[in-house]
Every structure is written in structure tokens, then in C-alpha cells.
DNA sequence: TTGTAGGCGTTATCAT
DNA sequence: ATGATAACGCCTACAA
């Protein structure tokens, strides 16, 4: 059996209380006793049981992370940075892949609650408001609008849409398409399209949206992109994410469409990964480090200050442009 | 406060025991009582406390995942698939990023033990044997040799090295370099280099290893690759992973070295991501789905059958070749 | 400086 | 068919 506190106590010849005190560095202990207890712990390979500890009211120091996937470089970088940052604060992370599946997200949310996590950071986006609303747990959301109780961090998607469009225009494109999810569900990312529309209008151009959905396989996206490019009307494309932009470049190469001469392409996200392995791609860069810092900071704040949200309004971080050769 | 079992009991007008019975579907309950309890649970938004439950000896249904990072597509796909598979079996996942940091890995291992996880799947690779050895927890490792008690799953790295080398040879390369970590620490991945060496010898060629380390930044790798390519001696390169291969292609383009005419390149891993977004890259494909299935299957087996490892020897899965245009 | 007792929320055992 | 009771491993008053 696993050694428990009382085993250590017996081994060290003291009471369980004393051992607990040593572990938690509580109150006054004689150096000798401390040493005895440490030796006993060492000898028995003792590990305190976090469960029992948390049951007694202590925090679990576990944060739940709910995201729609981890293979997209944007999410893998975001999650890796979050994990890193939280680890430094002494937190572990339970990773929940909502996989764009409402049921799975709900299941996970329940599990996290059942496991008494200290807080949740979520970037998933299916659930009805109430499930999240119904808990008093500190929750911070990235790029998703859940409920008034839950602060949202995002980067400036509107400005991103504007900047992408303007950048294409400045480079000479006049038939600028937007490629991404046309559904407007009220999430911050919807603003990329809004920014596009807004700027298109300001420039006196025509607005064209080519729908590409998050849950389509790359093959399907590719076929869809091909249909668009074959028409040969677009000379500029604002892609709602970098991976889509890469598919556009692939299809363009396949169709022998010259980039950027005949077609200019701009992506969105600008992760380290993409900038390193697809340095050609011009893209709107989200400030990942700042996003992570804000998410963690606000979460920590909510955890430490039991008072409800104070001036916790939504927080929008500025984006920037990375210039590759596709424009 | 959060409702507890006894609150539900009070609400439903029964004893806590009965509520527990309903929740766990234990013994005989009248349909009426059941209904009452369910209603009460619903009404109070009751969530059983997993901690208390686990403290009472129940499993936590949490699996720890220890990997050296998640941004490499190979790991992100592996982890995503593991999470998916484990979720289907009713397990949650605590994600631990060892970040190639011995201390962090040890910390995480301790935390996992403290949190009474039901098992661990690890693909990290720093720790001394003893820490893992010292526990009776079911642990399965991917591509890392820890200890005799811990079964290792891997794909056929030796054959991968052989196949990569032979493929380059068949395409006409005669000055074939290996690019990757030259240190042999006894891990399965070392065999990629061994396979290369073995085949080089069989072919009567000279063996050349250009060292690239896992923890180098892409910039550094690139500079290092550049130094090699500028010498112009290599006409074929076996890369120990796909990302390195992509850097090689970048540098080759920069130096105006024609691929595959003057230089043939083959990568290693062959994730869906790379095959989709870098379809040109010829690469050795690891059977990720099979790897995941084996990892999960063996872990479940170890968890369910308390008996110690039976014939749990290491398990090696076959690799395959994906043909792009870089050879 | 150290020990004793009770309880955190749940479940298993024994009654009824 | 349902309840009372005693654990699970730890922590925190309260004593001594």
C-alpha cells in the first residue's frame, strides 16, 4: 500500500499533526523533529495525497483548458504557452478537447466541476450560455462570448480584418475576397469578416465572401477553394486563418496562378510555427504572448480575489502585420 | 455553497446512502425514490465531488500525459488522438509538458502521483530510471526506454532509417547525410540513425552525420543546415524529423539548390498535418493511429488487470513511405 | 513545541 | 428497499 501521513508519523516517532505541520511548514517545529520527519518521508517515498488535501478545503491547483482542438498551430501554441505560464504559478492543467462537439464540451465542463478545478480557460464555442453561467468558478474565455459573467480576451479581430483588406488593396488588389466562416454567432472572431466588409465599403469595392467552415476537412476546403480560383475573378484573398491561406497557395500553385502577381493572399494568426515554416505567407499576427499573459493574469485575479468580477470587461489586444511574399 | 450529497438527500427526503445508491446504481431502489432523487439532483444542480469519491478508493479516471512539447505536429496529433481515445473510455487527461526539462518532468510526475492518476503515458525523455521505477502505477511509454518494468511502444525506427536511406539511394543519391541528434542514449529513436548507418554500410557508401539537436531553435538549425549545404557535398539527406526536413528545403531554396535534382530530402514522422500542408515532402510515416491504439490498449490492460505486467514486452509497429516530390 | 479530536463529501458494511 | 455508521487521508482548531 501507499504510505500515508500516519505511516510517516509512526516511522518518525511523532504524531500525524506534526508531520502535517512539517509538510505545510506550519507553526513551530524543532529542527530535529523536522529532520526526522523528512527522513521518514524520504525513506517511505511518501507523497501527500492531493485528493484528501483538496477535500479538506485546499485548492486543487488544477486549471481546466477547453479548446476545440490542438493540432491547429494556433491552438497548440496557445495551449503550450498557457501550460507553461500556469505551471510557473504552480498549477497543473487538464486538457479538454471539445472537438466542436457540444456534448463533449458539456461532459468536460461537468467533469472539471466534479474535479473541483480552481478555474477554467476556454476557447471552445458551442455551448449554450447557461452551463457556464451556472457556476461560480473563475472562468476566462478566449475569443468567445459566453455570458456577461465571463470576461473575454481577444485580439482586435475587427482591426485585423480591416488591416488585411487594406494591405491587399495597397498592394493593388481590387477584387478582394474573404474566405472563412460567414456565420455570425456573436463571437469576437466574427469581427474579422466585419472588418473586411467595413474596409471594402470604405474603399468602394465589392464584398465577396467565399464560405469555408472550421469543421471541413482540408480536402473539402481545397476543392472549395479550387472552384473559386478557377473562376479567376479574385485577385486578393483575406483568409480567416493561416491554414486556409496555405491551402489557397497550394491550389494557386496547382492552377499555375502566380502569387503575388495575379493573386495576393493574406492569412490570419501568424503563429511562430507558421512564420518559421511558411515564412512566405503574409499574415495578421495575433499577440499570443500577450493573450496568454492576460488570460492567466485575469484568471489568477479571479481565483485570488473571491469578490465577483470587478471591472472585468472584455479585453482586446492589438494585432500586427507580418509581411511575407504572398502580397 | 456547492450542494453536496446530503443536501440532495434532504431535498429528496431520503438518506445520503440512498442518494449514493441512486448515483451509483447500486442495489434495490424503488422507482419512486429514484425519481425523487433525480429530481432533487436536477433542482440543486448537484455534481458529485470526484475528490471525495476517489478518496473513498474509487478511481480518479485521470490519465497523465507527459510529453516534451505540443507544438511539434507529431506530438500535437499524438496527444489529440490520445485524448480522444481516452475520453471515449471515460478518462480525462492531465497534460504535462516536460519541455525537455528534467526538473519539470520530475515535478510533474510527482504531481500526477499526488493526484492519484490511474495511469501515465509518457513520451518525454530526461528522467533517471528510478523515479518512474519507484511507483506501481500503470505506465506505458512511447519511444522512450525507461525501465524494465515499463513497456515501450514505438514504430520501427531502425527500419525507418533503413528505408529512408535506401529510398534516397534508389533515387540516385550517393552522398547521403543523416541530420539529427547523434547522441545515442538508448532510446528507440536512436535507431533511426542506426538504420541509416546500417544501410549506408550495406550500400558501401560513406556515413555522414550532421548534428541537429531537438532543443535548438529553428534559427540555429537553419544556420547549421546552411553551413552543410553550402559545402555542396550532400546530394541526399535523411532528416530525423519532418520539421528539420522543411528547414532543409527552405535553405536549399535560399541557396538555389534544386530539389530533387541536386539534392534529395526525406523527412520523418509523416503526420497528417505535414502531409496536408507540405504534400511535397517525402517522408517516413509513423502509424499514429496504431501507436495510439496500442498505447491506450496496453494502458487499459495494465489498469484493469492488477497483476503485474505479463508478457508486456516492447511493441514495435511498422512504418511506411509517403512519396512527395523531394526525392 | 507537540498531540487529540473532528470533519471535508462520499461510499461500503452492516442493520432494519 | 432504505438507513446509520465508519472509514478514505489529510488538515485545523483546540489542548497540553
CSV table of C-alpha atoms in Angstrom, one decimal, chain B residues 7-213:
chain,number,residue,atom,x,y,z
B,7,UNK,CA,-28.3,18.4,0.5
B,8,UNK,CA,-29.8,16.2,-2.2
B,9,UNK,CA,-30.8,13.7,0.4
B,10,UNK,CA,-32.6,16.3,2.4
B,11,UNK,CA,-34.3,17.7,-0.7
B,12,UNK,CA,-35.4,14.3,-1.7
B,13,UNK,CA,-36.4,13.3,1.8
B,14,UNK,CA,-34.2,10.2,1.9
B,15,UNK,CA,-30.9,9.3,3.5
B,16,UNK,CA,-27.5,10.1,2.0
B,17,UNK,CA,-26.9,6.4,1.5
B,18,UNK,CA,-29.9,6.2,-0.8
B,19,UNK,CA,-28.7,9.1,-2.9
B,20,UNK,CA,-25.4,7.5,-3.2
B,21,UNK,CA,-27.1,4.3,-4.3
B,22,UNK,CA,-29.1,6.1,-6.9
B,23,UNK,CA,-26.0,7.8,-8.3
B,24,UNK,CA,-24.0,4.6,-8.5
B,25,UNK,CA,-27.0,2.5,-9.5
B,26,UNK,CA,-26.4,0.1,-6.6
B,27,UNK,CA,-28.7,-2.4,-5.1
B,28,UNK,CA,-32.5,-2.1,-4.9
B,29,UNK,CA,-34.3,1.1,-5.3
B,30,UNK,CA,-37.9,1.8,-5.8
B,31,UNK,CA,-38.6,3.7,-9.0
B,32,UNK,CA,-40.3,6.4,-7.0
B,33,UNK,CA,-37.3,7.0,-4.8
B,34,UNK,CA,-35.1,7.1,-7.8
B,35,UNK,CA,-37.2,9.7,-9.4
B,36,UNK,CA,-37.3,11.8,-6.3
B,37,UNK,CA,-33.6,11.7,-6.0
B,38,UNK,CA,-33.1,12.6,-9.7
B,39,UNK,CA,-35.4,15.5,-9.4
B,40,UNK,CA,-33.6,16.8,-6.3
B,41,UNK,CA,-30.2,16.5,-8.1
B,42,UNK,CA,-31.6,18.3,-11.0
B,43,UNK,CA,-33.1,21.0,-8.9
B,44,UNK,CA,-29.9,21.7,-7.0
B,45,UNK,CA,-27.6,21.3,-9.9
B,46,UNK,CA,-25.8,18.7,-8.0
B,47,UNK,CA,-22.4,17.4,-9.1
B,48,UNK,CA,-20.8,14.6,-7.1
B,49,UNK,CA,-17.4,15.6,-5.8
B,50,UNK,CA,-14.9,13.4,-7.6
B,51,UNK,CA,-12.3,14.1,-5.0
B,52,UNK,CA,-14.3,12.7,-2.1
B,53,UNK,CA,-15.3,9.8,-4.3
B,54,UNK,CA,-11.7,9.0,-5.2
B,55,UNK,CA,-10.6,9.4,-1.7
B,56,UNK,CA,-13.0,6.5,-0.9
B,57,UNK,CA,-11.0,4.3,-3.2
B,58,UNK,CA,-12.7,4.9,-6.5
B,59,UNK,CA,-10.5,5.5,-9.5
B,60,UNK,CA,-9.9,9.1,-10.5
B,61,UNK,CA,-10.3,8.3,-14.2
B,62,UNK,CA,-7.5,10.7,-14.9
B,63,UNK,CA,-4.5,9.8,-17.1
B,64,UNK,CA,-1.3,11.8,-17.0
B,65,UNK,CA,0.3,12.5,-20.3
B,66,UNK,CA,3.9,13.6,-20.3
B,67,UNK,CA,5.4,14.8,-23.5
B,68,UNK,CA,8.3,17.1,-24.4
B,69,UNK,CA,6.1,19.7,-26.1
B,70,UNK,CA,2.9,20.0,-28.1
B,71,UNK,CA,3.7,22.4,-30.9
B,72,UNK,CA,5.5,19.8,-32.9
B,73,UNK,CA,2.7,18.4,-35.2
B,74,UNK,CA,3.8,14.9,-34.3
B,75,UNK,CA,3.1,15.4,-30.7
B,76,UNK,CA,0.0,17.5,-31.1
B,77,UNK,CA,-1.5,14.9,-33.3
B,78,UNK,CA,-0.4,12.1,-30.9
B,79,UNK,CA,-1.8,13.9,-27.9
B,80,UNK,CA,-5.0,14.9,-29.6
B,81,UNK,CA,-5.6,11.3,-30.6
B,82,UNK,CA,-4.7,10.0,-27.2
B,83,UNK,CA,-7.1,12.5,-25.6
B,84,UNK,CA,-9.9,11.4,-28.0
B,85,UNK,CA,-9.3,7.8,-27.4
B,86,UNK,CA,-9.1,8.1,-23.7
B,87,UNK,CA,-12.2,10.3,-23.5
B,88,UNK,CA,-14.1,7.5,-25.2
B,89,UNK,CA,-13.1,5.2,-22.4
B,90,UNK,CA,-14.2,7.7,-19.8
B,91,UNK,CA,-10.9,9.1,-18.9
B,92,UNK,CA,-9.7,12.7,-18.7
B,93,UNK,CA,-6.2,13.8,-19.3
B,94,UNK,CA,-3.7,15.9,-17.4
B,95,UNK,CA,-1.3,17.3,-19.9
B,96,UNK,CA,2.3,17.6,-18.8
B,97,UNK,CA,4.8,19.4,-20.9
B,98,UNK,CA,8.2,18.2,-19.8
B,99,UNK,CA,9.8,20.8,-22.1
B,100,UNK,CA,12.9,18.7,-22.0
B,101,UNK,CA,13.5,19.9,-18.5
B,102,UNK,CA,14.4,17.2,-16.0
B,103,UNK,CA,13.2,19.1,-13.1
B,104,UNK,CA,9.8,19.9,-14.7
B,105,UNK,CA,9.3,16.3,-15.6
B,106,UNK,CA,10.1,15.2,-12.1
B,107,UNK,CA,7.7,17.8,-10.6
B,108,UNK,CA,5.0,16.7,-13.0
B,109,UNK,CA,5.5,13.1,-12.2
B,110,UNK,CA,5.2,13.8,-8.5
B,111,UNK,CA,2.1,15.9,-9.1
B,112,UNK,CA,0.5,13.1,-11.1
B,113,UNK,CA,1.2,10.7,-8.3
B,114,UNK,CA,-0.1,13.1,-5.7
B,115,UNK,CA,-3.3,13.4,-7.8
B,116,UNK,CA,-3.8,9.7,-7.8
B,117,UNK,CA,-4.0,9.4,-11.6
B,118,UNK,CA,-4.9,6.0,-12.8
B,119,UNK,CA,-2.1,5.8,-15.2
B,120,UNK,CA,0.5,7.6,-17.2
B,121,UNK,CA,1.5,7.7,-20.8
B,122,UNK,CA,4.9,9.3,-21.3
B,123,UNK,CA,6.9,10.2,-24.3
B,124,UNK,CA,9.3,12.5,-22.6
B,125,UNK,CA,12.9,11.6,-22.1
B,126,UNK,CA,15.1,13.1,-19.4
B,127,UNK,CA,14.4,11.4,-16.2
B,128,UNK,CA,16.6,8.9,-14.5
B,129,UNK,CA,15.0,5.5,-14.3
B,130,UNK,CA,14.3,5.3,-10.6
B,131,UNK,CA,11.6,8.0,-10.4
B,132,UNK,CA,9.4,6.1,-12.7
B,133,UNK,CA,10.5,2.8,-11.4
B,134,UNK,CA,9.5,3.6,-7.9
B,135,UNK,CA,5.8,3.5,-8.5
B,136,UNK,CA,3.4,0.7,-9.1
B,137,UNK,CA,1.3,2.9,-11.3
B,138,UNK,CA,0.5,1.6,-14.8
B,139,UNK,CA,2.8,3.5,-17.1
B,140,UNK,CA,3.3,3.0,-20.8
B,141,UNK,CA,6.0,4.8,-22.7
B,142,UNK,CA,6.2,5.9,-26.2
B,143,UNK,CA,9.6,5.8,-27.9
B,144,UNK,CA,11.5,6.0,-24.7
B,145,UNK,CA,13.2,3.3,-22.8
B,146,UNK,CA,12.8,3.9,-19.1
B,147,UNK,CA,13.0,0.7,-17.2
B,148,UNK,CA,12.3,-2.9,-17.5
B,149,UNK,CA,9.0,-2.5,-15.7
B,150,UNK,CA,7.7,-0.1,-18.2
B,151,UNK,CA,6.6,-1.3,-21.6
B,152,UNK,CA,7.6,0.8,-24.6
B,153,UNK,CA,5.6,1.3,-27.8
B,154,UNK,CA,7.4,2.6,-30.8
B,155,UNK,CA,7.4,2.4,-34.5
B,156,UNK,CA,10.1,0.6,-36.3
B,157,UNK,CA,12.8,3.3,-36.2
B,158,UNK,CA,15.5,1.0,-37.4
B,159,UNK,CA,13.6,0.1,-40.5
B,160,UNK,CA,12.6,3.7,-40.9
B,161,UNK,CA,16.3,4.7,-41.1
B,162,UNK,CA,17.0,1.9,-43.5
B,163,UNK,CA,14.0,2.7,-45.7
B,164,UNK,CA,14.8,6.4,-45.8
B,165,UNK,CA,18.4,5.7,-46.8
B,166,UNK,CA,17.5,3.1,-49.4
B,167,UNK,CA,14.9,5.4,-50.9
B,168,UNK,CA,17.5,8.1,-51.4
B,169,UNK,CA,19.9,5.6,-52.9
B,170,UNK,CA,17.3,4.3,-55.3
B,171,UNK,CA,16.6,7.8,-56.4
B,172,UNK,CA,20.3,8.2,-57.3
B,173,UNK,CA,21.8,9.9,-54.2
B,174,UNK,CA,25.3,8.7,-53.3
B,175,UNK,CA,26.4,11.2,-50.7
B,176,UNK,CA,23.8,10.7,-48.2
B,177,UNK,CA,23.8,12.6,-44.9
B,178,UNK,CA,21.9,12.0,-41.7
B,179,UNK,CA,20.6,15.0,-40.0
B,180,UNK,CA,19.5,14.7,-36.4
B,181,UNK,CA,20.6,14.0,-32.9
B,182,UNK,CA,23.8,11.9,-32.9
B,183,UNK,CA,23.6,11.1,-29.2
B,184,UNK,CA,22.7,7.6,-28.5
B,185,UNK,CA,21.0,7.4,-25.2
B,186,UNK,CA,19.4,4.1,-25.7
B,187,UNK,CA,16.0,5.4,-26.8
B,188,UNK,CA,14.1,3.8,-29.7
B,189,UNK,CA,14.5,6.9,-31.9
B,190,UNK,CA,18.2,6.4,-31.8
B,191,UNK,CA,17.6,3.5,-34.1
B,192,UNK,CA,16.8,5.9,-37.0
B,193,UNK,CA,20.5,6.7,-37.1
B,194,UNK,CA,21.4,3.1,-36.6
B,195,UNK,CA,19.2,2.2,-39.5
B,196,UNK,CA,20.9,4.8,-41.6
B,197,UNK,CA,24.3,3.6,-40.7
B,198,UNK,CA,23.5,0.0,-41.3
B,199,UNK,CA,22.1,0.7,-44.7
B,200,UNK,CA,24.9,3.1,-45.7
B,201,UNK,CA,27.3,0.3,-44.9
B,202,UNK,CA,25.3,-2.3,-46.8
B,203,UNK,CA,25.4,0.0,-49.8
B,204,UNK,CA,29.1,0.6,-49.5
B,205,UNK,CA,28.7,4.3,-49.0
B,206,UNK,CA,30.2,6.7,-46.5
B,207,UNK,CA,28.4,7.7,-43.4
B,208,UNK,CA,28.0,11.4,-42.6
B,209,UNK,CA,26.1,12.7,-39.6
B,210,UNK,CA,25.2,16.4,-39.4
B,211,UNK,CA,24.1,17.0,-35.8
B,212,UNK,CA,20.9,18.8,-35.2
B,213,UNK,CA,19.5,19.0,-31.7
